[in-house]
Short mmCIF file of C-alpha atoms in Angstrom, two decimals:
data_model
loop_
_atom_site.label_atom_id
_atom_site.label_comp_id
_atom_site.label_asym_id
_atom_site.label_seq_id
_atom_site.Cartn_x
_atom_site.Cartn_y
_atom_site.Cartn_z
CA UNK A 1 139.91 141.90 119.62
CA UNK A 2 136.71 143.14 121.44
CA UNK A 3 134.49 140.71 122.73
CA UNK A 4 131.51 141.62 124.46
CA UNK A 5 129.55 138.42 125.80
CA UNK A 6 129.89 135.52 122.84
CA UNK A 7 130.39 138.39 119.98
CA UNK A 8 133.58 139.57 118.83
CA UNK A 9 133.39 143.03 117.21
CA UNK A 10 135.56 143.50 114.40
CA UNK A 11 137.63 145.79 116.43
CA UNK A 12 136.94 148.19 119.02
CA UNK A 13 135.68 151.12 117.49
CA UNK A 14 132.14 151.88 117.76
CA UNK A 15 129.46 154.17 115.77
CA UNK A 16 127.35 155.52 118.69
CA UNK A 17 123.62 155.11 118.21
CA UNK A 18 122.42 158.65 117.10
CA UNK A 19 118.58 159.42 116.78
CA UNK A 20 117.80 160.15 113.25
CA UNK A 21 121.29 159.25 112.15
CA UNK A 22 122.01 155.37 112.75
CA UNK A 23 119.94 153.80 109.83
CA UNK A 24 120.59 151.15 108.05
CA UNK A 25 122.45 153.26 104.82
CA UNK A 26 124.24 155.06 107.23
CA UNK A 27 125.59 152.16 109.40
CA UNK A 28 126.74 150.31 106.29
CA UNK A 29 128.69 153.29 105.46
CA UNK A 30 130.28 153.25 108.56
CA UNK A 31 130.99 149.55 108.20
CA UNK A 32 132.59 150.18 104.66
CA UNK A 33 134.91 152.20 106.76
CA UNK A 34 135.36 149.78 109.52
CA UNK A 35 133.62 150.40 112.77
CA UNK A 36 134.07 147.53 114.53
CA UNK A 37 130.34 147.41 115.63
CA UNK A 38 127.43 149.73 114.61
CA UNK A 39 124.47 150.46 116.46
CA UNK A 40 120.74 151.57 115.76
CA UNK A 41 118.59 154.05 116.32
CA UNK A 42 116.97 153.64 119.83
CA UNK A 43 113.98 151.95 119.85
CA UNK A 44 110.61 152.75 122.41
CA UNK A 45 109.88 149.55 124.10
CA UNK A 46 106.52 150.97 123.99
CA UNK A 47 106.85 151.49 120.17
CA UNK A 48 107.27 147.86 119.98
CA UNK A 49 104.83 146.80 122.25
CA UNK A 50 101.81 148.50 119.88
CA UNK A 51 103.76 147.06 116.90
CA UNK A 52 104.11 150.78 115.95
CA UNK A 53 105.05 150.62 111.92
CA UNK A 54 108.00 152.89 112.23
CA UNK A 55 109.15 151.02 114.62
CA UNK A 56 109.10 148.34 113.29
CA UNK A 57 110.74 149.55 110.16
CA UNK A 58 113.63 150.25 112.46
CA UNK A 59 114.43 147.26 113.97
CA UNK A 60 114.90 145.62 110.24
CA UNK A 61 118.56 144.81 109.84
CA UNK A 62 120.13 143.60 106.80
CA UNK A 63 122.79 140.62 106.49
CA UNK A 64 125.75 142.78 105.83
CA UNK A 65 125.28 144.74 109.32
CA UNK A 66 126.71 142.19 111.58
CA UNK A 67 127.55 142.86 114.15
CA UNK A 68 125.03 145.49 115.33
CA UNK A 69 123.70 146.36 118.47
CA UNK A 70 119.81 147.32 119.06
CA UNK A 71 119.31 149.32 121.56
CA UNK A 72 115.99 149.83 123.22
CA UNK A 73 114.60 152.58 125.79
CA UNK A 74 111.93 152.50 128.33
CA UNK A 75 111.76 152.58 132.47
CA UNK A 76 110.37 149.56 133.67
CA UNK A 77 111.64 146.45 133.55
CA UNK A 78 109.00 144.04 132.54
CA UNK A 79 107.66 146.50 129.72
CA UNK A 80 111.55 146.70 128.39
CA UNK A 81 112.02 142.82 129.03
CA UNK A 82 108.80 142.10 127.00
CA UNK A 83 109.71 144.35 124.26
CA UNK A 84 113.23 142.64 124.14
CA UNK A 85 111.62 139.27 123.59
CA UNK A 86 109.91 140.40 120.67
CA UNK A 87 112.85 142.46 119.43
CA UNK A 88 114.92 139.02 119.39
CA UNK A 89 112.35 136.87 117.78
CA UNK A 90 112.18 139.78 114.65
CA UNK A 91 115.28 141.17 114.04
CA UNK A 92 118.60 139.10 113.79
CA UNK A 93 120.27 141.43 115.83
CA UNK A 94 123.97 140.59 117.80
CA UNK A 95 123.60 142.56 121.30
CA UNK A 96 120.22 144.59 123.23
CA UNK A 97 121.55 147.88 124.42
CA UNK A 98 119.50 149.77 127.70
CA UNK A 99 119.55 154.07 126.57
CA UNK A 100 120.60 154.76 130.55
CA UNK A 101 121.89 158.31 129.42
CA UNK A 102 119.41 159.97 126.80
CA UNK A 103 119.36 163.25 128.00
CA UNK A 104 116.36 164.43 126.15
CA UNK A 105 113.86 166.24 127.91
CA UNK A 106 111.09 163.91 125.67
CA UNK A 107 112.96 160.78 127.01
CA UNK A 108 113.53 161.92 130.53
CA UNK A 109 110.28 163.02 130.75
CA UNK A 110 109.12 159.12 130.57
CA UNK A 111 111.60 158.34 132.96
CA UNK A 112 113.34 156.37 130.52
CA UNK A 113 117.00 157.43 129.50
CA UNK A 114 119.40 159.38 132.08
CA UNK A 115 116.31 159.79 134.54
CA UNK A 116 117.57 156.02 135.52
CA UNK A 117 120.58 156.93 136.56
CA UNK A 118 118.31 158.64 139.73
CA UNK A 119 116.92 155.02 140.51
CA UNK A 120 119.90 152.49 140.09
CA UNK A 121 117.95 149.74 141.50
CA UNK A 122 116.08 149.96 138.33
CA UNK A 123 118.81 149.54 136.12
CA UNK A 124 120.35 146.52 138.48
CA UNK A 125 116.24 145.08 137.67
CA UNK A 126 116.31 145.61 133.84
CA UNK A 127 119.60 144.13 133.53
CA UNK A 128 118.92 140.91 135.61
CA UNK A 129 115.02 140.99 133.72
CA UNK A 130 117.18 140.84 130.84
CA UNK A 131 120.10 138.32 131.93
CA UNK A 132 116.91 136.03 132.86
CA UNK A 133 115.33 136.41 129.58
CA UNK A 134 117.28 137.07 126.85
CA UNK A 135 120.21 134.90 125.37
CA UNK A 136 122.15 137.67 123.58
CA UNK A 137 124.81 140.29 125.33
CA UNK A 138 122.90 143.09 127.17
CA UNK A 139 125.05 146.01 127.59
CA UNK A 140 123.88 149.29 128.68
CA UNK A 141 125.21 153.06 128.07
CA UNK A 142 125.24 155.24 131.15
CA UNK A 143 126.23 159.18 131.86
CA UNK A 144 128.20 160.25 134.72
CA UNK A 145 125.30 160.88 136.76
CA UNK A 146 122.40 163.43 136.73
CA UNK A 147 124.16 166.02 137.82
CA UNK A 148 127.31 167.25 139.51
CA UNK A 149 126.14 167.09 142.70
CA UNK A 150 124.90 163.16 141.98
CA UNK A 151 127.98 161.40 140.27
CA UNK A 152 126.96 157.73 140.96
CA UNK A 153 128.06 156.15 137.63
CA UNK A 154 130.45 153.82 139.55
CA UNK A 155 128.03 152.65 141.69
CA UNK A 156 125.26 152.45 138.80
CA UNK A 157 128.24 150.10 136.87
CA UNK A 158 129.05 148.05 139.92
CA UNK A 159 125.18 147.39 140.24
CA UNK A 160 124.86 146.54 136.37
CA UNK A 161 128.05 144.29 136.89
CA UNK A 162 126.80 142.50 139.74
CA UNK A 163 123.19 141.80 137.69
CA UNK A 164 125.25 140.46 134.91
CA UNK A 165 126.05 143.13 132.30
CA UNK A 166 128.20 142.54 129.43
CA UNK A 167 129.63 145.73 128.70
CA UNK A 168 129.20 149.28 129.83
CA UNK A 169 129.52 152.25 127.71
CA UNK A 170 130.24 155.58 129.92
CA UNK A 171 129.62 159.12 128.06
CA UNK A 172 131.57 161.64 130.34
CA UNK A 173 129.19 164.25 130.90
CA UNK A 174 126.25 164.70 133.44
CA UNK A 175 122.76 164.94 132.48
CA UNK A 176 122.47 168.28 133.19
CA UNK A 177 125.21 168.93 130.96
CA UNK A 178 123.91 168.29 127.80
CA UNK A 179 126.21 168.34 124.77
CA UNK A 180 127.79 171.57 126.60
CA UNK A 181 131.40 171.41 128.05
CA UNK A 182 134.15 168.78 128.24
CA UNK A 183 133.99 165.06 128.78
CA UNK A 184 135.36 164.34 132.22
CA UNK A 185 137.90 161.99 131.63
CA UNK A 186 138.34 160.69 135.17
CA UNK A 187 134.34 159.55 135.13
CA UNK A 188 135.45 157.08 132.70
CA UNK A 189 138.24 155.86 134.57
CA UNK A 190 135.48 155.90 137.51
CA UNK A 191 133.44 153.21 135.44
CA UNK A 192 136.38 150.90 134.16
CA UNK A 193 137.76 150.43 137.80
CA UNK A 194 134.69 149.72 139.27
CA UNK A 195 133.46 147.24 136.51
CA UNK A 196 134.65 143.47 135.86
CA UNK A 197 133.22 144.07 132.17
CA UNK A 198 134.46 145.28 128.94
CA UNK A 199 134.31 149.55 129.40
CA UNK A 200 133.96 151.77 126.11
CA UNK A 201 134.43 155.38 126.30
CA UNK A 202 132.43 157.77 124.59
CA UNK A 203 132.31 161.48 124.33
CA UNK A 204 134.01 164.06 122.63
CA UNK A 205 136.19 161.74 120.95
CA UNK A 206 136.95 163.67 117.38
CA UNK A 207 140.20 162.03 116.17
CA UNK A 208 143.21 160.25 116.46
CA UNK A 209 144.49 162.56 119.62
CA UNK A 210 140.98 162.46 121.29
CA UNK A 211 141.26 158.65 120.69
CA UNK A 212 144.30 157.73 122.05
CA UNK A 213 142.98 159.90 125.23
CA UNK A 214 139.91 158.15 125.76
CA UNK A 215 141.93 154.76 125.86
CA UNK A 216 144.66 156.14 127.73
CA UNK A 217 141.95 155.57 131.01
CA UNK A 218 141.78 151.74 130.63
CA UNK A 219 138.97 151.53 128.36
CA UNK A 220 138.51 148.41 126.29
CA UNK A 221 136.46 150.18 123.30
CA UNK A 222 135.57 153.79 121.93
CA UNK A 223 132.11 155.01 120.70
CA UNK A 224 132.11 157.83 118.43
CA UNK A 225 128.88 159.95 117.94
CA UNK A 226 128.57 163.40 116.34
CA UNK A 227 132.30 163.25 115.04
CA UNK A 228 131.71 160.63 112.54
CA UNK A 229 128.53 162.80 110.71
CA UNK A 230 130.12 163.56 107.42
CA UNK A 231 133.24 161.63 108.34
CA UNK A 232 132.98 158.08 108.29
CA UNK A 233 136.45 157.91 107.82
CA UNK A 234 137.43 158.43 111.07
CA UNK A 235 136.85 155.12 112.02
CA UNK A 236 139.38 153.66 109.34
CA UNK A 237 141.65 156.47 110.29
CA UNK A 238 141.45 156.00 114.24
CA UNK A 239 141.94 151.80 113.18
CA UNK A 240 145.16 152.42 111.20
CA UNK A 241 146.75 154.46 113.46
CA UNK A 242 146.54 152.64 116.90
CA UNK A 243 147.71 149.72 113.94
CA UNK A 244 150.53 150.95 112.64
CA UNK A 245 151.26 154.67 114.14
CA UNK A 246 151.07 156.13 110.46
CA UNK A 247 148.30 158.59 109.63
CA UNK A 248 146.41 158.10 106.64
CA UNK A 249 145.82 161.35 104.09
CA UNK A 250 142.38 162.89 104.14
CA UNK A 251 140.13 161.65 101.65
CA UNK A 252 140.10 163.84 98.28
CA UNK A 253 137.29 165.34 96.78
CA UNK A 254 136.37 162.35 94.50
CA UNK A 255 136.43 160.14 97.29
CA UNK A 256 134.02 162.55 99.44
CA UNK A 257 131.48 162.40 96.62
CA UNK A 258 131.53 158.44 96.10
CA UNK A 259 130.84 158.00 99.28
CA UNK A 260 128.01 160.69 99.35
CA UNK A 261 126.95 158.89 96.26
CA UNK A 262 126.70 155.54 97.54
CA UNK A 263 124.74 156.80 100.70
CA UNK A 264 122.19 158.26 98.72
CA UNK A 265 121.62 155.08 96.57
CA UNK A 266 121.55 153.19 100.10
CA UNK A 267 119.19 155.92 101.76
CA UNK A 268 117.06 155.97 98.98
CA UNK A 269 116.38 151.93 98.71
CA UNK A 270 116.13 152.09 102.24
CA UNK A 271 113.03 154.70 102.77
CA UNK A 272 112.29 155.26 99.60
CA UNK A 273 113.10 158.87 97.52
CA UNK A 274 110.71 161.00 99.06
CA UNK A 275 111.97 160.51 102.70
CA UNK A 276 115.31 159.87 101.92
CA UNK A 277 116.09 162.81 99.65
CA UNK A 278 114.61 165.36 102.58
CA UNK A 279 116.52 162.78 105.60
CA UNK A 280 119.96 162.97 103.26
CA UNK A 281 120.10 167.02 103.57
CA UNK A 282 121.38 166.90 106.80
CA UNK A 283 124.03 164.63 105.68
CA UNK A 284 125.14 166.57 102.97
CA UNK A 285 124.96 169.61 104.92
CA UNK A 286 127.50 167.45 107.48
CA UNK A 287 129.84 165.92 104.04
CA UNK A 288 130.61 169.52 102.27
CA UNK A 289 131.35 171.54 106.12
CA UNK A 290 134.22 173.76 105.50
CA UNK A 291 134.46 172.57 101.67
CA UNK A 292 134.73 176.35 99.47
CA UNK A 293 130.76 177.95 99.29
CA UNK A 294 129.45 174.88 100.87
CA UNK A 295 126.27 176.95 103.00
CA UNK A 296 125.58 178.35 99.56
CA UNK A 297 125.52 174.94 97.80
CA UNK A 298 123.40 173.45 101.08
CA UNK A 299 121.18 175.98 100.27
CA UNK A 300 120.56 175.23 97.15
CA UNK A 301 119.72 171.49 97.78
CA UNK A 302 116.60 172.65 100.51
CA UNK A 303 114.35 171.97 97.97
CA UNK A 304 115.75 169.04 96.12
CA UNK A 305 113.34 165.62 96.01
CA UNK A 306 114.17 163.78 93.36
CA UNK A 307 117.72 161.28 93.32
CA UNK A 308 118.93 162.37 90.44
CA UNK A 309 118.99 165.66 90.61
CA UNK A 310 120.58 165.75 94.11
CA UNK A 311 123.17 163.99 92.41
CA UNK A 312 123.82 166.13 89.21
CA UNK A 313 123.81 168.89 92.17
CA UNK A 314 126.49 167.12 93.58
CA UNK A 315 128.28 166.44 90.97
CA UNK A 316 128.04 170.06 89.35
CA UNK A 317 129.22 170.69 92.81
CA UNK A 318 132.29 168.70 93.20
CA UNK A 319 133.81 169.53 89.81
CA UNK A 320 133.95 173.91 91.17
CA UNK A 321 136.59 172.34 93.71
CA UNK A 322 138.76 170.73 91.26
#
């Protein structure tokens, strides 16, 4: 079993905070198919700071979300420090998480994100700020480095281990990379050796192969991202076989559109139907990929608002694959 400071994770798979995917209906889907720990959205520090009311929306958590990790983005230590008091005192939340590998241009720009990995002795000062201030786990999730002419992420996790991190999670590509090529396998193995903390390896991990890769260099945990949009069953999947070595069948069709079901319902209590219904296209879009005429059936959702008739869509759907 995982532990990362005083929490122990239900096991050591991990949905990967995704902008404008972790919410609260989708991490408790995830959950229902056992990540071991979900995480949020991140959060602006500066966001919370002006008690911005989306914000503030975000950092709700309900009961049934334990454990969950917040994590938070911003470049200086006092105004992320600050913001983590706050965060604490509002939200219920397990473990803070530091974004030290955004790659977006909007995030960068702030110098918030992977621009930190170009300044480590910032990231050695927001994790003591938050050792000092805070009395949950602080982890923080790094790249490689900015570049491939700047690979310092062993350095950046010996600082953060020496200020008193309790976990590091490494994505194996540079900044300048993007989402383009492969993870670099041996960055990750980079991080673990040079770390006295818990190491989870993220990037590019899209099943049980990819899995079993990832903690083939030492890691303690895996965070899966983009792999898990329309397929939160890779986390039960991933779980059973490192259990057991058996694979478990695909889900069916039926199974597919419960779940779908059951996010919408969650979505929708969540935001409220007009947000939800436009937020949930995406994630239908991601559900039906390679099912038989799924663009034309995404299509002909675009315009959808209203629950129940997203649903009879769906369910007029399903029954043309039977």
């Amino acid at each position: 079993m995982l532990k990362i400071g005083n929490v122990s994770l239900k096991n050591n798979i991990i949905l990967a905070p995704m902008a404008g995917v972790s919410t609260s209906s989708y991490r408790n889907i995830c959950l229902e198919h056992q990540a071991g720990l979900v995480c949020t959205e991140m959060i602006s520090d500066k966001g919370l700071a002006y008690e911005n009311a989306k914000t503030l929306q975000m950092i709700q958590i309900k009961e049934n979300e334990h454990p969950i990790s917040m994590q938070i983005f911003g470049s200086d230590y006092k105004t992320i420090t600050a913001s983590a008091i706050q965060m604490s005192k509002l939200s219920p939340i397990d473990i803070l998480d530091v974004n030290m590998g955004c790659p977006v241009h909007k995030v960068v720009k702030s110098q918030a994100g992977s621009a930190l990995l170009k300044e480590p002795q910032k990231i050695y000062d927001i994790v003591k700020s938050l050792k000092e201030n805070v009395s949950i786990p602080i982890t923080i999730k790094i790249r490689a480095g900015w570049d491939n002419y700047s690979i310092n992420c062993d350095k950046v996790a010996s600082l953060a281990c020496k200020a008193g991190v309790d976990a590091i999670t490494i994505h194996g590509r540079t900044r300048s990379q993007l989402y383009t090529g492969s993870v670099n396998l041996d960055y990750i193995k980079m991080v673990k050796e040079a770390s006295n903390v818990p190491v989870i390896g993220n990037g590019d991990i899209k099943d049980i192969s990819t899995a079993i890769k990832m903690f083939q260099q030492g890691v303690d945990g895996i965070m899966i991202g983009r792999a898990s949009l329309g397929n939160p069953w890779i986390f039960r999947n991933i779980k059973h076989y490192l259990e057991t070595g058996e694979k478990l069948p695909q889900p069916t069709n039926n199974e597919k559109l419960e779940v779908m079901e059951k996010h919408i319902e969650l979505a929708v209590k969540e935001k409220g139907e007009d947000v939800a219904i436009k937020e949930l296209r995406k994630h239908i879009a991601w559900y039906t990929k390679n099912l038989k005429n799924s663009s034309e059936f995404r299509n002909s959702i675009n315009k959808v608002e209203k629950k129940e008739e997203l649903i009879s869509k769906l369910e007029e759907y399903f029954k043309t694959l039977d």
